[in-house]
XYZ file of C-alpha atoms in Angstrom:
644
model
C -30.511 -16.889 16.621
C -31.325 -13.152 16.513
C -35.074 -13.900 16.645
C -34.456 -15.921 19.811
C -32.698 -12.965 21.453
C -35.493 -10.583 20.506
C -38.162 -12.938 21.890
C -36.285 -13.341 25.190
C -34.962 -9.778 25.579
C -36.071 -9.379 29.239
C -34.516 -12.672 30.218
C -31.285 -11.668 28.486
C -31.253 -8.336 30.345
C -31.700 -10.153 33.661
C -28.799 -12.495 32.844
C -26.552 -9.509 32.054
C -27.379 -7.942 35.422
C -26.628 -11.233 37.175
C -23.267 -11.468 35.421
C -22.135 -7.838 35.645
C -23.049 -6.856 39.219
C -21.080 -9.668 40.927
C -18.075 -8.862 38.770
C -18.069 -5.313 40.181
C -18.374 -6.728 43.679
C -15.566 -9.203 43.114
C -13.041 -7.129 41.163
C -14.084 -3.698 42.347
C -14.728 -0.562 40.354
C -11.035 0.239 40.575
C -10.241 -2.655 38.226
C -12.453 -1.199 35.501
C -11.126 2.290 36.109
C -7.602 0.982 35.813
C -8.440 -0.429 32.389
C -9.895 2.872 31.184
C -6.921 4.759 32.591
C -4.554 2.723 30.449
C -4.773 5.350 27.722
C -3.176 7.918 30.050
C -0.076 5.832 30.669
C 3.122 7.621 29.612
C 5.022 5.870 26.815
C 7.554 8.654 26.156
C 8.616 12.036 27.468
C 10.047 15.021 25.573
C 11.192 18.129 27.452
C 8.998 17.126 30.373
C 5.925 16.670 28.170
C 4.261 13.248 28.170
C 3.264 11.203 25.137
C 0.500 8.921 26.364
C -0.579 5.448 25.382
C -3.820 6.963 24.073
C -1.927 9.288 21.744
C 0.165 6.389 20.492
C -2.888 4.205 19.908
C -4.650 6.974 17.986
C -1.587 7.697 15.838
C -1.104 3.992 15.171
C -4.729 3.588 14.070
C -4.365 6.553 11.728
C -1.171 5.046 10.290
C -2.878 1.693 9.683
C -5.886 3.371 8.101
C -3.636 5.388 5.768
C -1.779 2.252 4.686
C -5.079 0.411 4.177
C -6.283 3.173 1.863
C -3.042 2.957 -0.119
C -3.024 -0.881 -0.160
C -6.645 -2.103 0.162
C -5.744 -5.811 -0.079
C -3.077 -5.831 2.642
C -3.650 -7.975 5.735
C -4.132 -5.611 8.687
C -2.324 -8.075 10.979
C 0.877 -7.363 9.064
C 0.532 -3.697 10.039
C -0.443 -4.068 13.689
C 2.869 -5.464 14.970
C 5.198 -4.427 17.815
C 7.710 -3.217 15.225
C 5.110 -1.010 13.534
C 4.009 0.409 16.894
C 7.635 1.236 17.712
C 7.945 3.053 14.387
C 4.785 5.014 15.127
C 6.138 5.961 18.568
C 9.467 7.030 17.028
C 7.558 9.284 14.616
C 5.538 10.788 17.485
C 8.722 11.467 19.459
C 10.404 13.004 16.431
C 7.416 15.259 15.777
C 7.360 16.381 19.415
C 11.132 17.034 19.435
C 10.825 19.179 16.300
C 7.915 21.170 17.735
C 9.783 21.826 20.990
C 12.939 22.833 19.077
C 10.946 25.148 16.815
C 9.343 26.773 19.844
C 12.664 27.185 21.704
C 14.336 28.678 18.612
C 11.332 30.862 17.679
C 10.926 29.307 14.217
C 7.137 29.546 13.964
C 6.088 31.425 10.766
C 4.002 34.573 11.066
C 0.531 34.983 9.558
C 1.797 36.849 6.484
C 4.182 34.058 5.558
C 1.484 31.447 6.061
C -0.859 33.393 3.811
C 1.783 33.796 1.065
C 2.631 30.112 1.205
C -0.999 29.046 1.005
C -1.717 31.300 -1.988
C 1.448 30.404 -3.945
C 2.156 26.738 -3.222
C 0.647 24.408 -5.911
C 0.075 21.618 -3.371
C -2.686 23.717 -1.762
C -4.461 24.540 -5.039
C -7.290 22.097 -4.289
C -7.962 23.940 -1.003
C -8.154 27.420 -2.546
C -11.215 29.249 -3.776
C -10.824 31.320 -6.975
C -10.264 34.435 -4.848
C -7.425 32.738 -2.908
C -9.410 32.134 0.269
C -9.654 28.764 2.024
C -12.315 26.377 0.734
C -13.938 25.472 4.039
C -16.107 22.756 2.467
C -13.044 20.813 1.298
C -11.428 21.237 4.716
C -14.597 19.961 6.372
C -14.363 16.805 4.247
C -10.877 16.351 5.690
C -12.280 16.786 9.204
C -10.636 20.182 9.803
C -11.665 23.768 10.349
C -9.703 26.618 8.763
C -8.173 27.393 12.175
C -7.012 23.791 12.603
C -5.561 23.785 9.092
C -3.645 27.018 9.747
C -2.298 25.588 13.016
C -1.161 22.359 11.345
C 0.446 24.246 8.463
C 2.323 26.505 10.895
C 3.527 23.507 12.895
C 4.633 21.682 9.744
C 6.646 24.670 8.526
C 8.198 25.150 11.962
C 9.189 21.480 12.196
C 10.804 21.524 8.752
C 12.792 24.649 9.588
C 14.473 22.909 12.520
C 16.510 20.666 10.214
C 16.446 22.913 7.149
C 19.399 24.900 8.400
C 21.382 21.681 8.734
C 20.258 19.928 5.569
C 20.656 22.984 3.393
C 24.178 23.895 4.493
C 26.027 20.572 4.843
C 28.327 19.614 1.977
C 31.119 17.022 2.052
C 34.594 18.393 1.456
C 35.762 17.851 -2.160
C 38.743 15.819 -0.928
C 36.496 13.560 1.157
C 34.068 13.108 -1.722
C 36.880 12.344 -4.184
C 38.430 9.798 -1.793
C 35.076 8.107 -1.323
C 34.445 7.951 -5.079
C 37.942 6.580 -5.680
C 37.350 3.818 -3.151
C 33.957 3.038 -4.612
C 34.856 3.133 -8.319
C 38.483 2.048 -8.470
C 39.713 -1.038 -10.309
C 42.181 -3.594 -9.077
C 44.182 -6.167 -10.988
C 44.139 -9.553 -9.298
C 44.955 -13.213 -9.708
C 42.431 -15.673 -8.342
C 42.525 -19.197 -6.945
C 39.239 -20.944 -6.088
C 38.705 -23.879 -3.747
C 35.199 -24.929 -4.744
C 33.264 -27.032 -2.252
C 31.867 -29.207 -5.049
C 35.388 -30.468 -5.790
C 35.565 -31.932 -2.272
C 32.205 -33.694 -2.217
C 33.726 -36.995 -3.295
C 35.907 -37.064 -0.202
C 32.987 -36.415 2.190
C 31.952 -39.688 3.833
C 29.902 -38.997 6.992
C 29.054 -41.748 9.476
C 25.523 -42.623 10.545
C 26.265 -41.082 13.930
C 27.149 -37.791 12.246
C 23.958 -37.900 10.178
C 21.783 -38.538 13.220
C 23.528 -35.800 15.194
C 22.883 -33.329 12.383
C 19.237 -34.430 12.194
C 18.736 -34.015 15.961
C 20.475 -30.649 16.176
C 17.779 -28.061 17.110
C 19.417 -25.609 14.717
C 18.384 -27.845 11.810
C 14.932 -28.839 13.065
C 13.048 -26.354 10.884
C 14.702 -27.809 7.780
C 13.197 -31.244 8.402
C 9.880 -30.156 9.932
C 6.681 -30.725 7.996
C 4.361 -27.700 8.352
C 0.918 -28.028 9.846
C -1.531 -29.197 7.218
C -5.265 -29.650 6.928
C -7.652 -31.461 4.652
C -10.588 -29.149 4.140
C -13.861 -28.754 2.337
C -15.088 -25.352 1.275
C -17.855 -23.696 -0.673
C -17.560 -20.656 -2.906
C -20.326 -18.159 -3.578
C -19.325 -16.086 -6.586
C -20.617 -15.043 -9.978
C -19.197 -18.109 -11.702
C -21.028 -20.446 -9.312
C -24.300 -18.559 -9.684
C -24.056 -18.313 -13.475
C -23.910 -22.110 -13.713
C -27.504 -22.301 -12.410
C -28.908 -19.485 -14.556
C -30.619 -20.026 -17.888
C -31.753 -17.296 -20.271
C -34.505 -17.737 -22.857
C -33.953 -17.056 -26.536
C -36.548 -14.274 -26.484
C -34.750 -12.485 -23.626
C -31.443 -12.714 -25.491
C -32.941 -11.261 -28.663
C -34.586 -8.480 -26.674
C -31.241 -7.634 -25.040
C -29.593 -7.686 -28.485
C -32.150 -5.240 -29.855
C -31.865 -2.896 -26.853
C -28.074 -2.808 -27.170
C -27.782 -2.883 -30.956
C -25.392 0.088 -30.977
C -22.827 -1.899 -28.999
C -22.676 -4.552 -31.701
C -22.382 -2.093 -34.561
C -18.980 -0.966 -35.796
C -18.848 2.877 -35.669
C -19.030 4.400 -39.117
C -15.947 6.399 -40.170
C -15.529 8.716 -43.129
C -12.520 9.932 -45.021
C -12.635 13.403 -46.484
C -10.478 16.114 -47.957
C -11.209 19.807 -47.521
C -10.172 23.272 -48.550
C -10.334 25.791 -45.699
C -10.501 29.515 -46.217
C -9.660 30.910 -42.794
C -12.149 33.356 -41.270
C -12.572 33.104 -37.475
C -16.090 33.664 -36.170
C -14.990 36.876 -34.400
C -13.442 38.340 -37.601
C -15.029 41.519 -39.041
C -17.990 40.967 -41.350
C -16.151 42.251 -44.417
C -13.288 39.810 -43.786
C -15.701 36.865 -43.511
C -17.565 38.008 -46.626
C -14.310 38.169 -48.594
C -13.341 34.683 -47.376
C -16.751 33.280 -48.318
C -16.485 34.770 -51.793
C -13.076 33.152 -52.251
C -14.491 29.790 -51.104
C -17.403 30.063 -53.579
C -14.982 30.847 -56.409
C -12.879 27.792 -55.528
C -16.029 25.658 -55.351
C -16.902 26.721 -58.885
C -13.427 25.585 -60.036
C -13.861 22.231 -58.279
C -17.261 21.654 -59.913
C -15.818 22.540 -63.295
C -12.915 20.108 -62.811
C -13.452 17.689 -59.861
C -9.998 16.127 -60.380
C -8.364 19.482 -59.526
C -9.492 19.323 -55.851
C -6.146 18.154 -54.452
C -4.150 20.724 -56.401
C -6.490 23.548 -55.392
C -6.234 22.446 -51.736
C -2.418 22.520 -51.825
C -2.393 26.042 -53.268
C -5.317 27.640 -51.447
C -6.229 25.835 -48.197
C -5.407 27.668 -44.962
C -5.174 24.360 -43.050
C -1.387 23.687 -43.107
C -1.766 20.194 -41.663
C -3.855 18.872 -44.542
C -3.000 21.272 -47.401
C 0.298 19.576 -48.183
C -1.611 16.272 -48.527
C -4.117 17.722 -50.967
C -6.576 18.452 -48.156
C -6.726 14.822 -46.923
C -7.979 14.469 -43.326
C -7.842 10.646 -43.202
C -10.681 8.692 -41.521
C -12.665 10.223 -38.668
C -15.775 9.256 -36.709
C -18.668 11.312 -35.414
C -17.630 13.757 -32.719
C -14.133 14.289 -34.114
C -14.982 17.387 -36.175
C -16.958 20.564 -35.495
C -20.709 20.052 -35.932
C -21.289 21.858 -39.290
C -18.322 20.056 -40.860
C -19.439 16.667 -39.460
C -23.044 17.096 -40.644
C -21.921 17.945 -44.155
C -19.352 15.135 -44.386
C -21.772 12.449 -43.149
C -24.447 13.648 -45.602
C -22.227 13.108 -48.663
C -21.774 10.011 -50.776
C -18.257 8.871 -51.776
C -16.893 11.156 -54.493
C -19.389 13.964 -53.823
C -18.324 17.529 -53.049
C -20.231 19.718 -50.593
C -21.244 23.277 -50.986
C -19.492 25.990 -48.990
C -19.753 24.959 -45.305
C -19.425 27.658 -42.647
C -17.825 26.849 -39.252
C -16.131 28.789 -36.451
C -12.844 28.428 -38.360
C -14.046 29.805 -41.665
C -15.400 28.278 -44.878
C -14.858 24.702 -46.031
C -15.252 22.818 -49.274
C -15.486 19.107 -48.460
C -14.952 16.099 -50.704
C -15.874 12.640 -49.354
C -13.236 10.099 -50.394
C -14.097 6.998 -48.373
C -16.525 5.269 -45.986
C -15.890 2.340 -43.678
C -17.560 0.707 -40.678
C -21.202 0.847 -39.768
C -21.650 -2.921 -40.054
C -23.823 -4.613 -37.479
C -22.766 -8.016 -36.117
C -25.496 -10.597 -36.428
C -27.337 -12.045 -33.442
C -25.894 -15.480 -34.151
C -22.341 -14.105 -34.173
C -22.678 -12.415 -30.793
C -25.002 -14.924 -29.108
C -22.306 -16.512 -26.817
C -21.167 -13.059 -25.766
C -24.749 -11.959 -25.153
C -25.579 -15.006 -23.069
C -22.485 -14.624 -20.894
C -23.147 -10.935 -20.334
C -26.804 -11.401 -19.418
C -25.951 -14.295 -17.075
C -23.278 -12.163 -15.399
C -25.764 -9.365 -14.783
C -28.334 -11.770 -13.360
C -25.670 -13.471 -11.231
C -24.534 -10.087 -9.910
C -28.101 -9.289 -8.909
C -28.503 -12.717 -7.319
C -25.189 -12.388 -5.432
C -26.293 -9.075 -3.943
C -29.569 -10.652 -2.819
C -28.159 -13.777 -1.134
C -24.678 -12.777 0.118
C -26.029 -11.877 3.541
C -28.067 -15.106 3.743
C -24.990 -17.134 2.810
C -22.912 -15.453 5.545
C -25.618 -15.967 8.168
C -26.217 -19.615 7.306
C -22.576 -20.731 7.543
C -22.440 -18.991 10.929
C -25.778 -20.149 12.338
C -25.374 -23.764 11.145
C -21.648 -24.155 11.930
C -21.431 -27.967 11.894
C -21.764 -28.476 8.149
C -21.533 -26.697 4.810
C -24.174 -28.938 3.263
C -27.078 -26.577 4.110
C -25.620 -23.746 2.005
C -24.689 -26.190 -0.747
C -28.277 -27.415 -0.918
C -29.990 -24.063 -0.531
C -27.907 -22.117 -3.038
C -27.050 -25.060 -5.335
C -23.300 -24.643 -4.910
C -20.454 -27.110 -5.325
C -18.645 -28.528 -2.292
C -14.882 -28.348 -2.995
C -12.227 -30.427 -1.239
C -8.501 -29.856 -0.824
C -5.739 -31.800 0.928
C -2.387 -30.694 2.270
C -3.530 -27.117 2.820
C -0.948 -25.066 4.742
C -1.190 -21.854 6.741
C 0.440 -19.884 3.927
C -0.604 -20.119 0.264
C 1.246 -22.857 -1.594
C 3.273 -21.860 -4.685
C 0.939 -21.708 -7.658
C -2.207 -21.720 -5.504
C -5.233 -20.011 -7.025
C -8.681 -18.920 -5.896
C -9.587 -19.151 -2.202
C -6.550 -21.354 -1.463
C -4.363 -18.398 -2.428
C -6.154 -16.067 0.015
C -4.250 -15.398 3.264
C -7.509 -14.199 4.865
C -9.283 -17.492 4.162
C -6.325 -19.612 5.315
C -6.122 -17.535 8.505
C -9.712 -18.495 9.227
C -9.093 -22.183 8.409
C -6.249 -22.368 10.936
C -8.080 -20.322 13.569
C -9.502 -21.718 16.801
C -13.117 -22.016 15.655
C -12.346 -24.023 12.524
C -9.317 -25.985 13.723
C -10.119 -26.911 17.274
C -13.890 -26.538 17.464
C -14.485 -28.026 14.000
C -16.829 -25.200 12.987
C -17.380 -23.527 9.658
C -15.283 -20.441 9.105
C -17.123 -17.192 8.751
C -17.808 -16.100 5.167
C -14.579 -14.541 3.937
C -14.385 -12.118 1.022
C -11.525 -13.502 -1.073
C -12.128 -11.419 -4.179
C -14.646 -9.134 -5.874
C -18.110 -10.716 -5.610
C -16.663 -13.823 -3.979
C -17.457 -15.224 -0.509
C -15.923 -18.442 0.815
C -16.538 -20.555 3.889
C -14.614 -23.698 4.783
C -14.239 -26.314 7.479
C -11.444 -28.634 8.554
C -11.972 -32.330 7.864
C -8.638 -33.517 9.284
C -5.584 -31.800 10.696
C -1.910 -32.695 10.986
C 0.168 -30.455 13.282
C 3.698 -29.413 12.430
C 6.059 -32.308 13.184
C 9.603 -33.433 12.681
C 9.676 -35.825 9.765
C 11.097 -39.306 10.549
C 14.835 -39.711 10.072
C 14.332 -42.521 7.568
C 12.210 -40.235 5.415
C 14.646 -37.335 5.384
C 17.933 -39.285 5.435
C 18.773 -38.409 1.796
C 18.331 -34.701 2.585
C 20.408 -35.033 5.763
C 23.156 -36.871 3.875
C 23.296 -34.167 1.186
C 23.413 -31.403 3.802
C 26.165 -33.036 5.880
C 28.290 -33.829 2.825
C 27.927 -30.224 1.645
C 29.068 -28.925 5.043
C 32.016 -31.323 5.127
C 33.023 -30.403 1.573
C 32.842 -26.666 2.375
C 34.929 -27.234 5.523
C 37.554 -29.209 3.560
C 37.690 -26.513 0.884
C 38.119 -23.817 3.521
C 40.847 -25.804 5.295
C 42.752 -26.339 2.054
C 42.386 -22.671 1.117
C 43.574 -21.396 4.483
C 46.603 -23.702 4.351
C 47.500 -22.456 0.871
C 47.038 -18.829 1.952
C 49.433 -19.306 4.887
C 51.981 -20.859 2.516
C 51.707 -17.987 0.019
C 52.086 -15.320 2.694
C 55.213 -17.064 3.975
C 56.867 -17.307 0.532
C 58.633 -14.294 -0.955
C 57.590 -13.566 -4.540
C 54.783 -16.145 -4.404
C 52.380 -16.101 -7.322
C 49.195 -17.811 -8.450
C 48.914 -19.869 -11.579
C 46.032 -17.904 -13.131
C 45.615 -15.118 -15.661
C 45.332 -11.580 -14.241
C 41.865 -9.979 -14.271
C 40.636 -6.476 -13.571
C 37.907 -6.254 -10.943
C 35.667 -3.345 -9.939
C 32.171 -2.964 -8.626
C 31.019 -2.326 -12.198
C 32.973 -5.307 -13.564
C 32.422 -8.169 -11.147
C 32.987 -11.103 -13.557
C 30.192 -12.978 -11.712
C 32.389 -13.175 -8.629
C 30.667 -13.443 -5.221
C 29.976 -10.143 -3.505
C 32.068 -11.135 -0.473
C 35.077 -11.758 -2.715
C 34.748 -8.470 -4.635
C 34.340 -6.522 -1.380
C 37.400 -8.206 0.169
C 39.541 -7.437 -2.893
C 38.526 -3.767 -2.965
C 38.986 -3.376 0.806
C 42.454 -4.939 0.859
C 45.256 -2.634 2.077
C 46.854 -1.197 -1.060
C 49.809 0.415 0.726
C 51.859 -2.780 0.336
C 51.313 -4.518 -2.988
C 51.148 -7.276 -3.958
C 49.061 -8.683 -1.115
C 47.077 -11.884 -0.623
C 43.471 -12.002 0.584
C 41.559 -15.103 1.677
C 37.766 -15.134 1.571
C 35.407 -17.683 3.110
C 32.600 -18.232 0.593
C 30.449 -20.299 2.957
C 28.761 -23.227 1.229
C 30.618 -22.424 -2.026
C 34.075 -22.952 -0.523
C 37.051 -20.615 -0.292
C 38.971 -18.195 -2.523
C 42.411 -16.599 -2.519
C 43.016 -13.365 -4.407
C 46.406 -11.789 -5.077
C 45.932 -8.014 -5.425
C 48.710 -6.777 -7.715
C 47.770 -3.261 -8.910
C 45.384 -0.381 -8.216
C 44.248 1.004 -11.571
C 42.122 4.035 -10.683
C 38.460 4.607 -11.460
C 36.584 2.258 -13.766
C 35.504 4.078 -16.986
C 32.486 1.757 -17.182
C 31.098 3.440 -14.059
C 30.724 6.782 -15.868
C 31.690 10.105 -14.361
C 30.318 9.142 -10.953
C 28.243 12.325 -10.663
C 25.117 10.462 -9.557
C 27.098 8.487 -6.981
C 28.730 11.685 -5.773
C 25.301 13.256 -5.352
C 24.120 10.186 -3.428
C 27.242 10.385 -1.252
C 26.550 14.051 -0.522
C 22.954 13.189 0.337
C 24.114 10.433 2.682
C 26.544 12.853 4.325
C 23.720 15.357 4.826
C 21.481 12.623 6.221
C 24.174 11.580 8.694
C 24.645 15.176 9.864
C 20.888 15.655 10.270
C 20.613 12.376 12.200
C 23.433 13.477 14.491
C 21.744 16.839 15.067
C 18.450 15.083 15.841
C 20.233 12.862 18.380
C 21.674 16.014 19.948
C 18.172 17.515 20.169
C 16.889 14.349 21.855
C 19.654 14.632 24.445
C 18.996 18.370 24.872
C 15.293 17.819 25.508
C 15.862 14.736 27.701
C 13.847 12.279 25.610
C 12.767 9.152 27.483
C 11.047 6.229 25.740
C 9.449 3.464 27.764
C 9.436 -0.167 26.578
C 6.149 -0.801 24.798
C 3.673 -3.234 26.309
C 1.266 -5.305 24.168
C -1.966 -3.320 23.781
C -5.083 -4.522 25.591
C -7.462 -5.718 22.885
C -10.712 -5.466 24.750
C -11.865 -4.684 28.324
C -13.545 -8.074 28.547
C -10.354 -9.820 27.507
C -8.391 -7.753 29.992
C -10.709 -8.603 32.850
C -10.492 -12.286 31.967
C -6.725 -12.025 32.077
C -6.910 -10.308 35.481
C -9.201 -13.051 36.778
C -6.705 -15.711 35.791
């Protein structure tokens, strides 16, 4: 395809002229200018200053890019939504309000404060040179000059100071906090009567007319609608597929084994005991000489009586960690000890004692007490592992070479996947009942939202073309095509009748339970001294007794000024409940002292005050926010829309 374009470049240029010039004549230059001017449209206003569509678009792109860096696998379409754009606009407005407020209230920090903050704040350590100056190279990597960084830092400090005076000085009154904690943590003694919907199922006997009415009700349509489905075929280019067609000779495997022998050899470890006579390398010469003489005297005692090593280490070694264990250092590998010590220890045979060994710490006498490791696994033992590893490396190389060819072929020959199957010796997979969202338990490409998005896109679904090659995992490309398609449809009544019957009976049972409960509640409220035939229980938010949240909330919200009192609670599909609140018992000990909750309450109070102050600032600076319009995706698309 690309060769064709190159060979006919002049003809293509002529066609572009033929297409573009009449469009200017027909729509006029103004139409194109209007599209380019869209970025200057005002989407909000703060203190008479405009926030333009261009600013919003740029901020939104930055927000999406930041989230993509934090969550590389997220679908970008989930981020580019009207709700996300509204959040971005709210953040832009808030930033502008804070900057205007800081300017009006003269809260901008001076240069001295900025300099002190930069030098002292740990969060800027990566931007500081050793002398405390700004590392301009690091700033350049962030796309900023030192002047831009200073301006942003000043603005950030100014913005924070606008609300700092509110957030740092707002505290709930002790009485208010105590009342809130009492309401949140108190216990109440209740009696309970349940009207469970399941107990009324036997009485539910809906007619066929009721079943059909429920089935036809638009509110229930989604419940009985089969999702759109497709039968597809797809091909996967990944390391596993390529490895299946790779063979490795015995000679190559043995060569790889020899070249990587160290990887199949267990590292040798040695166990030693030592006596250390401390003499740091920077100690005076006479001190080191005295220490060496002491070490040589101890060595003579060890040679005279090798079994006395442990006792001599306990009494004389200056290494407190090992002295109490008779000098034992346990097993260690190469690289764990200082070089002179390591060289001496790995030169000994088990049971041998070294001479006096000098290191930066002083003088050592070393006794080797054990050796382990160093065994090499045989070729036969590691052959399966070798073969898999070599095949993976070759497959990785092959994948890199052909990934682009695979992508081009499924695009340039869109009517079949067989060409890529034949050329790259891949398997053609088939799947039925594929839905737009991954099915529970789906694996591989069928669990990839990106691949399924392509399958149910226009090109694959309506034009019956191959999807583009989609990256569904590391070193994995997939292309698919739709063989047959079934749109979303309401399942026939005969097929779903059992589900309809169960749903209608459940609704009728819940309604009967609610009716019975409400009647009993009215009777109880009208009878002096009425009681419930159930054992009292103590309820709190910490001790819920597996009761529904709606019931616990209703019990704890009930007016306690006139006890006892009855409360009725609709439990929806579960039925109905009546609770008799008899006593208020104070705070629940199981909830602890409530200090964390009190802190959270204070934080919420502060947040509410700051939100109220922000709303006041918005009113003060006459904030206006325009309803957002869907962004134009492309000038060509926009002009097509205008033409229609």
